mmCIF file of C-alpha atoms and ligand atoms in Angstrom:
data_model
loop_
_atom_site.group_PDB
_atom_site.id
_atom_site.type_symbol
_atom_site.label_atom_id
_atom_site.label_comp_id
_atom_site.label_asym_id
_atom_site.label_seq_id
_atom_site.Cartn_x
_atom_site.Cartn_y
_atom_site.Cartn_z
ATOM 1 C CA MET A 1 4.880 8.153 -20.307
ATOM 2 C CA SER A 2 3.817 11.738 -21.022
ATOM 3 C CA ASP A 3 5.735 13.929 -23.426
ATOM 4 C CA GLU A 4 5.806 16.700 -20.858
ATOM 5 C CA PRO A 5 9.237 17.777 -19.679
ATOM 6 C CA THR A 6 10.457 16.039 -16.579
ATOM 7 C CA ASP A 7 10.228 17.802 -13.287
ATOM 8 C CA ILE A 8 13.892 18.293 -12.644
ATOM 9 C CA GLY A 9 15.468 18.238 -16.051
ATOM 10 C CA LYS A 10 18.711 16.531 -15.151
ATOM 11 C CA PRO A 11 19.682 13.178 -13.736
ATOM 12 C CA THR A 12 20.640 12.701 -10.135
ATOM 13 C CA ASP A 13 23.635 10.880 -8.780
ATOM 14 C CA LEU A 14 25.242 10.415 -5.431
ATOM 15 C CA ASP A 15 27.163 13.654 -5.673
ATOM 16 C CA ASP A 16 24.077 15.557 -6.619
ATOM 17 C CA ALA A 17 21.512 14.100 -4.241
ATOM 18 C CA LEU A 18 18.004 15.486 -4.280
ATOM 19 C CA ALA A 19 14.845 14.979 -2.292
ATOM 20 C CA TYR A 20 11.233 15.899 -2.880
ATOM 21 C CA ARG A 21 9.644 17.761 -0.004
ATOM 22 C CA LEU A 22 5.906 18.153 0.402
ATOM 23 C CA ASP A 23 4.067 21.352 1.170
ATOM 24 C CA PRO A 24 0.519 20.103 1.705
ATOM 25 C CA LEU A 25 -2.613 21.637 0.177
ATOM 26 C CA ARG A 26 -0.777 22.887 -2.917
ATOM 27 C CA GLY A 27 -1.330 19.888 -5.166
ATOM 28 C CA LEU A 28 1.627 18.819 -7.277
ATOM 29 C CA ASP A 29 3.109 22.315 -6.933
ATOM 30 C CA GLY A 30 3.609 21.400 -3.301
ATOM 31 C CA LEU A 31 6.213 18.798 -4.272
ATOM 32 C CA ARG A 32 9.473 20.762 -4.146
ATOM 33 C CA VAL A 33 12.824 19.358 -5.241
ATOM 34 C CA VAL A 34 15.683 20.325 -2.970
ATOM 35 C CA PRO A 35 19.292 19.237 -2.495
ATOM 36 C CA GLN A 36 19.730 16.511 0.083
ATOM 37 C CA PRO A 37 23.057 16.408 1.906
ATOM 38 C CA ARG A 38 24.008 12.886 2.931
ATOM 39 C CA PRO A 39 22.701 12.401 6.484
ATOM 40 C CA THR A 40 24.856 10.908 9.207
ATOM 41 C CA PRO A 41 23.125 8.144 11.151
ATOM 42 C CA GLY A 42 22.911 8.720 14.889
ATOM 43 C CA PRO A 43 22.647 6.028 17.568
ATOM 44 C CA GLY A 44 20.247 3.284 16.475
ATOM 45 C CA GLN A 45 19.807 4.754 12.991
ATOM 46 C CA VAL A 46 20.353 3.239 9.556
ATOM 47 C CA LEU A 47 21.204 5.277 6.456
ATOM 48 C CA VAL A 48 19.708 3.892 3.237
ATOM 49 C CA ARG A 49 20.422 4.873 -0.343
ATOM 50 C CA VAL A 50 17.028 4.708 -2.026
ATOM 51 C CA ARG A 51 16.566 2.722 -5.239
ATOM 52 C CA ALA A 52 12.786 2.866 -5.667
ATOM 53 C CA ALA A 53 9.668 4.189 -3.967
ATOM 54 C CA SER A 54 5.956 3.850 -4.667
ATOM 55 C CA VAL A 55 2.818 5.923 -4.355
ATOM 56 C CA ASN A 56 -0.232 5.003 -2.288
ATOM 57 C CA ARG A 57 -3.664 6.587 -1.990
ATOM 58 C CA ARG A 58 -2.612 7.923 1.427
ATOM 59 C CA ASP A 59 0.091 9.998 -0.234
ATOM 60 C CA LEU A 60 -2.574 11.815 -2.246
ATOM 61 C CA MET A 61 -4.640 12.206 0.927
ATOM 62 C CA LEU A 62 -1.627 13.696 2.711
ATOM 63 C CA MET A 63 -1.064 16.072 -0.200
ATOM 64 C CA ASP A 64 -4.730 17.094 -0.127
ATOM 65 C CA GLY A 65 -4.995 17.464 3.658
ATOM 66 C CA GLU A 66 -7.495 14.576 3.803
ATOM 67 C CA TYR A 67 -5.442 12.118 5.832
ATOM 68 C CA PRO A 68 -6.208 11.742 9.563
ATOM 69 C CA LEU A 69 -2.598 12.678 10.364
ATOM 70 C CA PRO A 70 -1.576 15.981 8.769
ATOM 71 C CA ALA A 71 1.646 16.008 6.765
ATOM 72 C CA THR A 72 4.426 17.992 8.380
ATOM 73 C CA PRO A 73 5.250 20.804 5.933
ATOM 74 C CA GLY A 74 8.507 19.964 4.159
ATOM 75 C CA VAL A 75 8.385 16.245 4.909
ATOM 76 C CA VAL A 76 9.876 13.855 2.331
ATOM 77 C CA PRO A 77 6.800 11.929 1.094
ATOM 78 C CA LEU A 78 6.057 8.224 0.503
ATOM 79 C CA SER A 79 5.845 5.388 3.006
ATOM 80 C CA ASP A 80 6.954 2.724 0.536
ATOM 81 C CA GLY A 81 10.446 2.277 -0.825
ATOM 82 C CA VAL A 82 13.518 0.109 -0.974
ATOM 83 C CA GLY A 83 17.224 0.757 -0.897
ATOM 84 C CA GLU A 84 20.634 -0.371 0.181
ATOM 85 C CA VAL A 85 22.084 0.214 3.625
ATOM 86 C CA LEU A 86 24.990 2.668 3.309
ATOM 87 C CA ALA A 87 25.958 3.321 6.913
ATOM 88 C CA LEU A 88 25.010 2.408 10.456
ATOM 89 C CA GLY A 89 24.805 4.539 13.561
ATOM 90 C CA PRO A 90 26.314 3.392 16.856
ATOM 91 C CA GLY A 91 24.682 0.311 18.368
ATOM 92 C CA VAL A 92 22.769 -0.901 15.312
ATOM 93 C CA THR A 93 22.374 -4.676 15.181
ATOM 94 C CA ARG A 94 19.319 -5.211 12.960
ATOM 95 C CA ALA A 95 20.985 -4.283 9.643
ATOM 96 C CA ALA A 96 24.374 -4.416 7.939
ATOM 97 C CA VAL A 97 25.957 -2.264 5.251
ATOM 98 C CA GLY A 98 24.856 -3.569 1.833
ATOM 99 C CA ASP A 99 21.533 -5.068 3.023
ATOM 100 C CA ARG A 100 18.509 -4.386 0.805
ATOM 101 C CA VAL A 101 15.805 -3.049 3.068
ATOM 102 C CA THR A 102 12.517 -1.259 3.326
ATOM 103 C CA ALA A 103 10.726 0.033 6.420
ATOM 104 C CA THR A 104 7.485 -0.290 8.308
ATOM 105 C CA TYR A 105 4.634 2.140 7.732
ATOM 106 C CA TYR A 106 4.520 3.057 11.414
ATOM 107 C CA GLN A 107 7.917 3.925 12.727
ATOM 108 C CA ARG A 108 7.462 2.206 16.088
ATOM 109 C CA TRP A 109 4.872 -0.593 15.821
ATOM 110 C CA VAL A 110 6.881 -3.796 16.134
ATOM 111 C CA ALA A 111 4.280 -6.324 17.331
ATOM 112 C CA GLY A 112 1.068 -6.789 19.294
ATOM 113 C CA PRO A 113 -2.130 -4.781 19.058
ATOM 114 C CA GLN A 114 -2.055 -1.414 17.379
ATOM 115 C CA ARG A 115 -2.020 1.523 19.792
ATOM 116 C CA LEU A 116 -2.871 5.103 18.942
ATOM 117 C CA ALA A 117 0.598 6.334 19.878
ATOM 118 C CA ALA A 118 2.152 4.070 17.234
ATOM 119 C CA VAL A 119 -0.221 5.327 14.547
ATOM 120 C CA ARG A 120 1.014 8.874 15.031
ATOM 121 C CA GLU A 121 4.553 8.168 13.768
ATOM 122 C CA GLN A 122 4.588 7.566 10.011
ATOM 123 C CA HIS A 123 7.143 7.759 7.230
ATOM 124 C CA GLY A 124 6.107 10.187 4.557
ATOM 125 C CA ALA A 125 3.722 12.011 6.929
ATOM 126 C CA ASN A 126 5.597 13.305 9.960
ATOM 127 C CA HIS A 127 8.874 11.427 9.442
ATOM 128 C CA ASP A 128 10.812 11.696 6.197
ATOM 129 C CA GLY A 129 9.891 9.017 3.679
ATOM 130 C CA TRP A 130 11.332 7.518 0.510
ATOM 131 C CA LEU A 131 11.047 10.064 -2.320
ATOM 132 C CA ALA A 132 14.688 11.059 -1.951
ATOM 133 C CA ARG A 133 18.197 9.775 -2.537
ATOM 134 C CA TYR A 134 18.629 9.003 1.161
ATOM 135 C CA VAL A 135 16.342 7.938 3.971
ATOM 136 C CA LEU A 136 17.380 7.710 7.593
ATOM 137 C CA LEU A 137 15.551 4.926 9.441
ATOM 138 C CA GLU A 138 15.242 3.986 13.080
ATOM 139 C CA GLU A 139 16.575 0.449 13.192
ATOM 140 C CA GLU A 140 13.354 -0.902 14.741
ATOM 141 C CA SER A 141 11.514 0.027 11.555
ATOM 142 C CA VAL A 142 13.937 -1.690 9.180
ATOM 143 C CA VAL A 143 12.559 -4.690 7.246
ATOM 144 C CA HIS A 144 14.626 -6.895 4.928
ATOM 145 C CA VAL A 145 12.954 -7.626 1.604
ATOM 146 C CA PRO A 146 12.637 -10.957 -0.224
ATOM 147 C CA ASP A 147 15.533 -11.657 -2.598
ATOM 148 C CA HIS A 148 13.379 -12.712 -5.541
ATOM 149 C CA LEU A 149 11.712 -9.299 -5.846
ATOM 150 C CA THR A 150 12.935 -6.543 -8.156
ATOM 151 C CA ASP A 151 13.523 -3.144 -6.572
ATOM 152 C CA ALA A 152 10.194 -1.895 -7.951
ATOM 153 C CA GLU A 153 8.381 -4.876 -6.415
ATOM 154 C CA ALA A 154 10.206 -4.578 -3.099
ATOM 155 C CA ALA A 155 9.276 -0.887 -2.995
ATOM 156 C CA SER A 156 5.581 -1.817 -3.189
ATOM 157 C CA LEU A 157 5.013 -3.741 0.028
ATOM 158 C CA THR A 158 4.845 -1.413 3.017
ATOM 159 C CA CYS A 159 1.350 0.069 2.870
ATOM 160 C CA ALA A 160 -1.016 -1.864 0.593
ATOM 161 C CA GLY A 161 0.835 -5.175 0.932
ATOM 162 C CA VAL A 162 0.951 -5.314 4.717
ATOM 163 C CA ALA A 163 -2.620 -3.972 5.012
ATOM 164 C CA ALA A 164 -3.895 -6.718 2.720
ATOM 165 C CA TRP A 165 -1.857 -9.341 4.563
ATOM 166 C CA ALA A 166 -3.365 -8.292 7.897
ATOM 167 C CA ALA A 167 -6.850 -8.111 6.375
ATOM 168 C CA VAL A 168 -6.694 -11.602 4.900
ATOM 169 C CA THR A 169 -4.742 -13.481 7.573
ATOM 170 C CA LYS A 170 -5.583 -11.791 10.926
ATOM 171 C CA PRO A 171 -6.776 -13.057 13.300
ATOM 172 C CA ALA A 172 -6.931 -16.188 11.115
ATOM 173 C CA PRO A 173 -6.771 -16.794 7.362
ATOM 174 C CA PRO A 174 -9.758 -18.140 5.422
ATOM 175 C CA GLY A 175 -10.493 -21.781 6.156
ATOM 176 C CA PRO A 176 -10.656 -24.589 3.579
ATOM 177 C CA GLY A 177 -13.479 -24.095 1.118
ATOM 178 C CA GLU A 178 -14.281 -20.577 2.299
ATOM 179 C CA THR A 179 -14.880 -17.709 -0.079
ATOM 180 C CA LEU A 180 -13.250 -14.291 0.218
ATOM 181 C CA LEU A 181 -14.674 -11.269 -1.582
ATOM 182 C CA THR A 182 -12.538 -8.279 -2.548
ATOM 183 C CA VAL A 183 -14.181 -4.963 -3.412
ATOM 184 C CA GLY A 184 -12.246 -2.614 -5.722
ATOM 185 C CA SER A 185 -9.099 -3.301 -7.695
ATOM 186 C CA GLY A 186 -6.662 -0.839 -6.136
ATOM 187 C CA THR A 187 -3.312 -2.085 -4.957
ATOM 188 C CA ALA A 188 -4.567 -3.277 -1.550
ATOM 189 C CA ALA A 189 -7.297 -5.341 -3.225
ATOM 190 C CA LEU A 190 -4.803 -6.912 -5.651
ATOM 191 C CA PHE A 191 -2.585 -8.052 -2.775
ATOM 192 C CA ALA A 192 -5.681 -9.395 -0.993
ATOM 193 C CA VAL A 193 -6.574 -11.497 -4.056
ATOM 194 C CA GLN A 194 -3.061 -12.946 -4.132
ATOM 195 C CA PHE A 195 -2.945 -13.656 -0.383
ATOM 196 C CA ALA A 196 -6.405 -15.220 -0.323
ATOM 197 C CA ARG A 197 -5.421 -17.536 -3.163
ATOM 198 C CA MET A 198 -2.215 -18.362 -1.325
ATOM 199 C CA HIS A 199 -4.330 -19.590 1.591
ATOM 200 C CA GLY A 200 -6.550 -21.716 -0.639
ATOM 201 C CA ALA A 201 -9.668 -19.556 -0.502
ATOM 202 C CA ARG A 202 -12.089 -19.209 -3.362
ATOM 203 C CA VAL A 203 -11.779 -15.564 -4.442
ATOM 204 C CA VAL A 204 -14.616 -13.431 -5.778
ATOM 205 C CA CYS A 205 -13.847 -9.851 -6.886
ATOM 206 C CA VAL A 206 -15.970 -6.819 -7.628
ATOM 207 C CA THR A 207 -14.540 -4.379 -10.142
ATOM 208 C CA SER A 208 -15.628 -1.771 -12.678
ATOM 209 C CA SER A 209 -14.705 -2.932 -16.184
ATOM 210 C CA PRO A 210 -14.281 -6.054 -18.334
ATOM 211 C CA GLU A 211 -10.589 -5.223 -18.780
ATOM 212 C CA LYS A 212 -9.977 -5.110 -15.024
ATOM 213 C CA ALA A 213 -12.036 -8.286 -14.632
ATOM 214 C CA LYS A 214 -9.723 -10.055 -17.065
ATOM 215 C CA ARG A 215 -6.649 -8.883 -15.221
ATOM 216 C CA LEU A 216 -8.107 -9.916 -11.854
ATOM 217 C CA ARG A 217 -8.695 -13.414 -13.229
ATOM 218 C CA ALA A 218 -5.099 -13.473 -14.435
ATOM 219 C CA ILE A 219 -3.791 -12.917 -10.899
ATOM 220 C CA GLY A 220 -6.032 -15.596 -9.399
ATOM 221 C CA ALA A 221 -9.644 -14.439 -9.017
ATOM 222 C CA ASP A 222 -12.058 -17.365 -9.402
ATOM 223 C CA GLU A 223 -15.069 -15.173 -10.173
ATOM 224 C CA VAL A 224 -15.366 -11.467 -10.996
ATOM 225 C CA VAL A 225 -18.500 -9.325 -10.912
ATOM 226 C CA ASP A 226 -18.375 -6.146 -13.009
ATOM 227 C CA ARG A 227 -20.243 -3.456 -11.080
ATOM 228 C CA SER A 228 -20.661 -1.361 -14.218
ATOM 229 C CA GLU A 229 -22.836 -4.137 -15.646
ATOM 230 C CA THR A 230 -24.205 -5.393 -12.321
ATOM 231 C CA PRO A 231 -24.752 -2.450 -9.958
ATOM 232 C CA ASP A 232 -26.462 -4.763 -7.434
ATOM 233 C CA TRP A 233 -23.307 -6.821 -7.262
ATOM 234 C CA GLN A 234 -24.074 -8.099 -3.769
ATOM 235 C CA VAL A 235 -26.935 -10.151 -5.235
ATOM 236 C CA ALA A 236 -24.635 -11.639 -7.872
ATOM 237 C CA VAL A 237 -22.005 -12.453 -5.246
ATOM 238 C CA ARG A 238 -24.584 -14.261 -3.083
ATOM 239 C CA GLU A 239 -25.720 -16.243 -6.114
ATOM 240 C CA LEU A 240 -22.118 -17.319 -6.701
ATOM 241 C CA THR A 241 -22.139 -18.845 -3.216
ATOM 242 C CA GLY A 242 -25.410 -20.706 -3.679
ATOM 243 C CA GLY A 243 -27.266 -17.979 -1.783
ATOM 244 C CA ASP A 244 -25.249 -18.295 1.448
ATOM 245 C CA GLY A 245 -22.916 -15.304 1.038
ATOM 246 C CA VAL A 246 -19.151 -15.075 1.452
ATOM 247 C CA GLU A 247 -17.323 -15.844 4.704
ATOM 248 C CA HIS A 248 -14.758 -13.050 4.304
ATOM 249 C CA VAL A 249 -14.834 -9.602 2.742
ATOM 250 C CA VAL A 250 -11.889 -7.272 2.191
ATOM 251 C CA ASP A 251 -13.574 -4.014 1.302
ATOM 252 C CA ALA A 252 -10.827 -1.865 -0.211
ATOM 253 C CA VAL A 253 -13.229 0.931 -1.180
ATOM 254 C CA GLY A 254 -14.786 2.007 2.113
ATOM 255 C CA LEU A 255 -18.077 3.097 3.640
ATOM 256 C CA ALA A 256 -19.322 3.757 0.089
ATOM 257 C CA THR A 257 -19.511 0.011 -0.535
ATOM 258 C CA LEU A 258 -19.919 -1.309 3.015
ATOM 259 C CA PRO A 259 -23.721 -1.794 2.792
ATOM 260 C CA GLN A 260 -23.282 -3.986 -0.282
ATOM 261 C CA SER A 261 -20.392 -5.859 1.334
ATOM 262 C CA VAL A 262 -22.618 -6.600 4.351
ATOM 263 C CA ALA A 263 -25.406 -7.744 2.043
ATOM 264 C CA ALA A 264 -22.985 -10.096 0.236
ATOM 265 C CA ALA A 265 -21.731 -11.603 3.510
ATOM 266 C CA ALA A 266 -22.683 -14.946 5.026
ATOM 267 C CA TYR A 267 -24.051 -15.300 8.538
ATOM 268 C CA ASN A 268 -21.119 -14.780 10.930
ATOM 269 C CA ALA A 269 -18.843 -13.468 8.174
ATOM 270 C CA ARG A 270 -15.802 -11.254 8.791
ATOM 271 C CA ILE A 271 -15.759 -7.951 6.944
ATOM 272 C CA THR A 272 -12.512 -6.003 6.963
ATOM 273 C CA LEU A 273 -12.718 -2.412 5.880
ATOM 274 C CA LEU A 274 -9.497 -1.095 4.378
ATOM 275 C CA GLY A 275 -10.785 1.606 2.095
ATOM 276 C CA ALA A 276 -11.271 5.177 3.198
ATOM 277 C CA PHE A 277 -13.727 6.344 0.525
ATOM 278 C CA PRO A 278 -16.616 7.967 2.447
ATOM 279 C CA ALA A 279 -20.239 6.817 2.629
ATOM 280 C CA VAL A 280 -22.588 8.073 -0.056
ATOM 281 C CA ALA A 281 -25.556 8.038 2.352
ATOM 282 C CA PRO A 282 -25.865 7.747 6.142
ATOM 283 C CA LEU A 283 -25.714 4.138 7.345
ATOM 284 C CA ALA A 284 -28.763 3.628 9.563
ATOM 285 C CA ASP A 285 -27.928 0.013 10.440
ATOM 286 C CA PRO A 286 -24.437 -0.947 9.275
ATOM 287 C CA PHE A 287 -25.272 -4.617 9.881
ATOM 288 C CA ALA A 288 -28.418 -4.468 7.715
ATOM 289 C CA GLY A 289 -30.028 -7.130 9.890
ATOM 290 C CA ASN A 290 -27.151 -9.551 9.230
ATOM 291 C CA TYR A 291 -24.904 -11.059 11.946
ATOM 292 C CA VAL A 292 -21.359 -10.216 10.904
ATOM 293 C CA SER A 293 -18.153 -8.800 12.350
ATOM 294 C CA ILE A 294 -17.119 -5.504 10.787
ATOM 295 C CA ARG A 295 -13.669 -4.194 11.564
ATOM 296 C CA ARG A 296 -11.501 -1.445 10.211
ATOM 297 C CA ILE A 297 -7.736 -1.902 10.232
ATOM 298 C CA ALA A 298 -4.755 0.266 9.434
ATOM 299 C CA VAL A 299 -1.798 -1.477 7.766
ATOM 300 C CA GLY A 300 0.086 -3.799 10.170
ATOM 301 C CA SER A 301 3.038 -4.249 12.480
ATOM 302 C CA ARG A 302 6.647 -5.083 11.647
ATOM 303 C CA THR A 303 5.923 -8.643 12.697
ATOM 304 C CA ASP A 304 3.049 -8.799 10.189
ATOM 305 C CA PHE A 305 5.374 -7.376 7.517
ATOM 306 C CA GLU A 306 8.090 -9.943 8.195
ATOM 307 C CA GLU A 307 5.549 -12.766 8.180
ATOM 308 C CA MET A 308 4.200 -11.538 4.832
ATOM 309 C CA ASN A 309 7.719 -11.396 3.401
ATOM 310 C CA ARG A 310 8.361 -15.014 4.424
ATOM 311 C CA ALA A 311 5.148 -16.020 2.654
ATOM 312 C CA LEU A 312 6.067 -13.996 -0.463
ATOM 313 C CA ALA A 313 9.456 -15.709 -0.575
ATOM 314 C CA ALA A 314 8.041 -19.191 -0.010
ATOM 315 C CA HIS A 315 5.449 -18.753 -2.775
ATOM 316 C CA ARG A 316 7.689 -16.654 -5.074
ATOM 317 C CA LEU A 317 4.800 -14.214 -5.210
ATOM 318 C CA ARG A 318 5.256 -10.805 -6.825
ATOM 319 C CA PRO A 319 3.297 -7.576 -6.369
ATOM 320 C CA VAL A 320 1.485 -6.300 -9.451
ATOM 321 C CA ILE A 321 3.390 -3.344 -10.920
ATOM 322 C CA ASP A 322 1.578 -1.024 -13.298
ATOM 323 C CA ARG A 323 4.274 1.423 -14.268
ATOM 324 C CA GLU A 324 7.663 2.824 -13.320
ATOM 325 C CA PHE A 325 8.649 6.483 -13.577
ATOM 326 C CA PRO A 326 12.145 7.931 -13.198
ATOM 327 C CA PHE A 327 12.851 10.019 -10.108
ATOM 328 C CA GLU A 328 12.881 13.160 -12.254
ATOM 329 C CA ALA A 329 9.238 12.488 -13.194
ATOM 330 C CA ALA A 330 7.860 11.785 -9.717
ATOM 331 C CA ARG A 331 5.150 14.404 -10.130
ATOM 332 C CA GLU A 332 4.044 12.608 -13.277
ATOM 333 C CA ALA A 333 3.805 9.392 -11.242
ATOM 334 C CA TYR A 334 1.546 11.125 -8.719
ATOM 335 C CA ARG A 335 -0.583 12.535 -11.558
ATOM 336 C CA TYR A 336 -0.883 9.149 -13.250
ATOM 337 C CA PHE A 337 -1.877 7.464 -9.984
ATOM 338 C CA ARG A 338 -4.423 10.168 -9.184
ATOM 339 C CA ASP A 339 -6.020 9.779 -12.626
ATOM 340 C CA GLY A 340 -7.113 6.307 -11.520
ATOM 341 C CA GLY A 341 -6.110 4.271 -14.563
ATOM 342 C CA ALA A 342 -3.446 2.183 -12.865
ATOM 343 C CA PHE A 343 -3.811 -1.535 -12.234
ATOM 344 C CA GLY A 344 -1.053 -2.254 -9.755
ATOM 345 C CA LYS A 345 1.653 -0.200 -8.144
ATOM 346 C CA VAL A 346 3.001 3.067 -9.524
ATOM 347 C CA VAL A 347 6.718 3.170 -8.769
ATOM 348 C CA VAL A 348 9.414 5.843 -8.903
ATOM 349 C CA THR A 349 12.910 4.510 -9.553
ATOM 350 C CA LEU A 350 16.281 6.119 -8.856
ATOM 351 C CA ARG A 351 19.420 5.561 -10.877
ATOM 352 C CA ASP A 352 22.509 4.301 -9.099
HETATM 353 N N1 LIG B 1 -6.551 0.662 5.988
HETATM 354 C C1 LIG B 1 -5.359 0.471 5.436
HETATM 355 O O1 LIG B 1 -4.421 -0.003 6.037
HETATM 356 C C2 LIG B 1 -5.200 0.835 3.988
HETATM 357 C C3 LIG B 1 -4.063 0.436 3.262
HETATM 358 C C4 LIG B 1 -4.006 0.734 1.912
HETATM 359 C C5 LIG B 1 -5.046 1.441 1.314
HETATM 360 N N2 LIG B 1 -6.098 1.853 2.075
HETATM 361 C C6 LIG B 1 -7.230 2.565 1.499
HETATM 362 O O2 LIG B 1 -7.895 1.641 0.647
HETATM 363 C C7 LIG B 1 -8.439 2.313 -0.467
HETATM 364 C C8 LIG B 1 -7.876 1.687 -1.708
HETATM 365 O O3 LIG B 1 -6.540 2.085 -1.844
HETATM 366 P P1 LIG B 1 -5.663 1.491 -3.030
HETATM 367 O O4 LIG B 1 -4.393 2.209 -3.042
HETATM 368 O O5 LIG B 1 -5.636 0.028 -2.937
HETATM 369 O O6 LIG B 1 -6.503 1.773 -4.320
HETATM 370 P P2 LIG B 1 -6.956 3.044 -5.147
HETATM 371 O O7 LIG B 1 -6.010 3.303 -6.200
HETATM 372 O O8 LIG B 1 -7.384 4.131 -4.258
HETATM 373 O O9 LIG B 1 -8.200 2.368 -5.876
HETATM 374 C C9 LIG B 1 -9.419 2.195 -5.295
HETATM 375 C C10 LIG B 1 -10.272 1.274 -6.187
HETATM 376 O O10 LIG B 1 -11.520 1.193 -5.546
HETATM 377 C C11 LIG B 1 -12.530 1.054 -6.531
HETATM 378 N N3 LIG B 1 -13.559 2.059 -6.260
HETATM 379 C C12 LIG B 1 -13.408 3.377 -6.110
HETATM 380 N N4 LIG B 1 -14.598 3.950 -5.826
HETATM 381 C C13 LIG B 1 -15.494 2.958 -5.785
HETATM 382 C C14 LIG B 1 -16.894 2.892 -5.541
HETATM 383 N N5 LIG B 1 -17.610 3.986 -5.261
HETATM 384 N N6 LIG B 1 -17.517 1.697 -5.586
HETATM 385 C C15 LIG B 1 -16.808 0.584 -5.824
HETATM 386 N N7 LIG B 1 -15.476 0.577 -6.053
HETATM 387 C C16 LIG B 1 -14.837 1.766 -6.040
HETATM 388 C C17 LIG B 1 -11.884 1.199 -7.876
HETATM 389 O O11 LIG B 1 -11.668 -0.148 -8.320
HETATM 390 P P3 LIG B 1 -12.538 -0.772 -9.482
HETATM 391 O O12 LIG B 1 -12.369 0.140 -10.646
HETATM 392 O O13 LIG B 1 -11.964 -2.116 -9.662
HETATM 393 O O14 LIG B 1 -13.951 -0.826 -8.994
HETATM 394 C C18 LIG B 1 -10.532 1.817 -7.560
HETATM 395 O O15 LIG B 1 -9.571 1.389 -8.458
HETATM 396 C C19 LIG B 1 -8.091 3.810 -0.284
HETATM 397 O O16 LIG B 1 -9.184 4.427 0.362
HETATM 398 C C20 LIG B 1 -6.889 3.760 0.642
HETATM 399 O O17 LIG B 1 -6.752 4.928 1.386
HETATM 400 C C21 LIG B 1 -6.178 1.565 3.380
#
């Protein structure tokens, strides 16, 4: 933790509730701390007292005006969080007072294929998110979290966790003996490693340092290629599969690494692009002469989330947490995440 003074300078409690509100395009100065009166849930709404929230790459993109959906000025940021249900609006049946819950990334995508209309309603972008004492949820977006997880872990699932779950398991998980490659070691990639192992795949990872390689092995990677030592990592990955290539790729970097992911892929492989880092050069032929399926997905539905949570509970699996910051130091958490040194989730916790 930095020695810098905290952002607020005094602790928060229920009588002195505060929220961060985001004014985009102003960097960390755009994160204002304001009093937050306790909201009253309306019909179909659930009031949650927040215990923890976590930062994703999209939250930096929203701050920087680089996300496809612009942040509404003054929105409470962060899509990921966990808390306890405090009160219910009329007609609510999907939650009870005292439940420990989180919420979906998209406010209204319950099941089925993703539609553009659903993508336009997001917590922490144009609906208030989790960096606050209270969050008011529509009951359709409420998701109960696995009991075995700490609050920090349960606050780490919504974005990277569900995206990785959908990437690894949809439309079908890796088959017996198949190899899945992850590219990058951000939070989405770490979940993908864990979920691929859960399904019995052989997991090969590409990362950027010996230290990260060691940590990837510790969470279940069978083989790791260090791109700082092996820039042509696609060749090394093919060699690890006897020259055939991998059947599945979860590319959590983006168009910057897609050509190498395609080159590492087996005939008929499935490549799922999660990452949003742009291409370094125009892609003349994205398939590079190979026969593969390339798809780009955005997180997942509530049904995907609930399925993932059942799997987490059954396997007692835990998200990788890098570091926790107190609510007062939320800007420091953003700064730390942006600096790129984290391995795992960066979490902001609130005192009771
Ligand atoms: N589509 C979705 O639903 C979804 C969900 C979550 C995240 N995302 C996106 O996925 C990406 C990863 O997000 P995140 O939060 O997991 O991680 P992150 O903190 O943004 O980390 C990205 C990682 O990618 C690697 N990397 C960066 N530039 C690279 C390059 N040029 N070549 C190879 N590797 C590179 C680095 O890992 P190494 O040091 O190990 O190489 C870095 O740690 C972001 O673009 C994010 O917006 C998308």
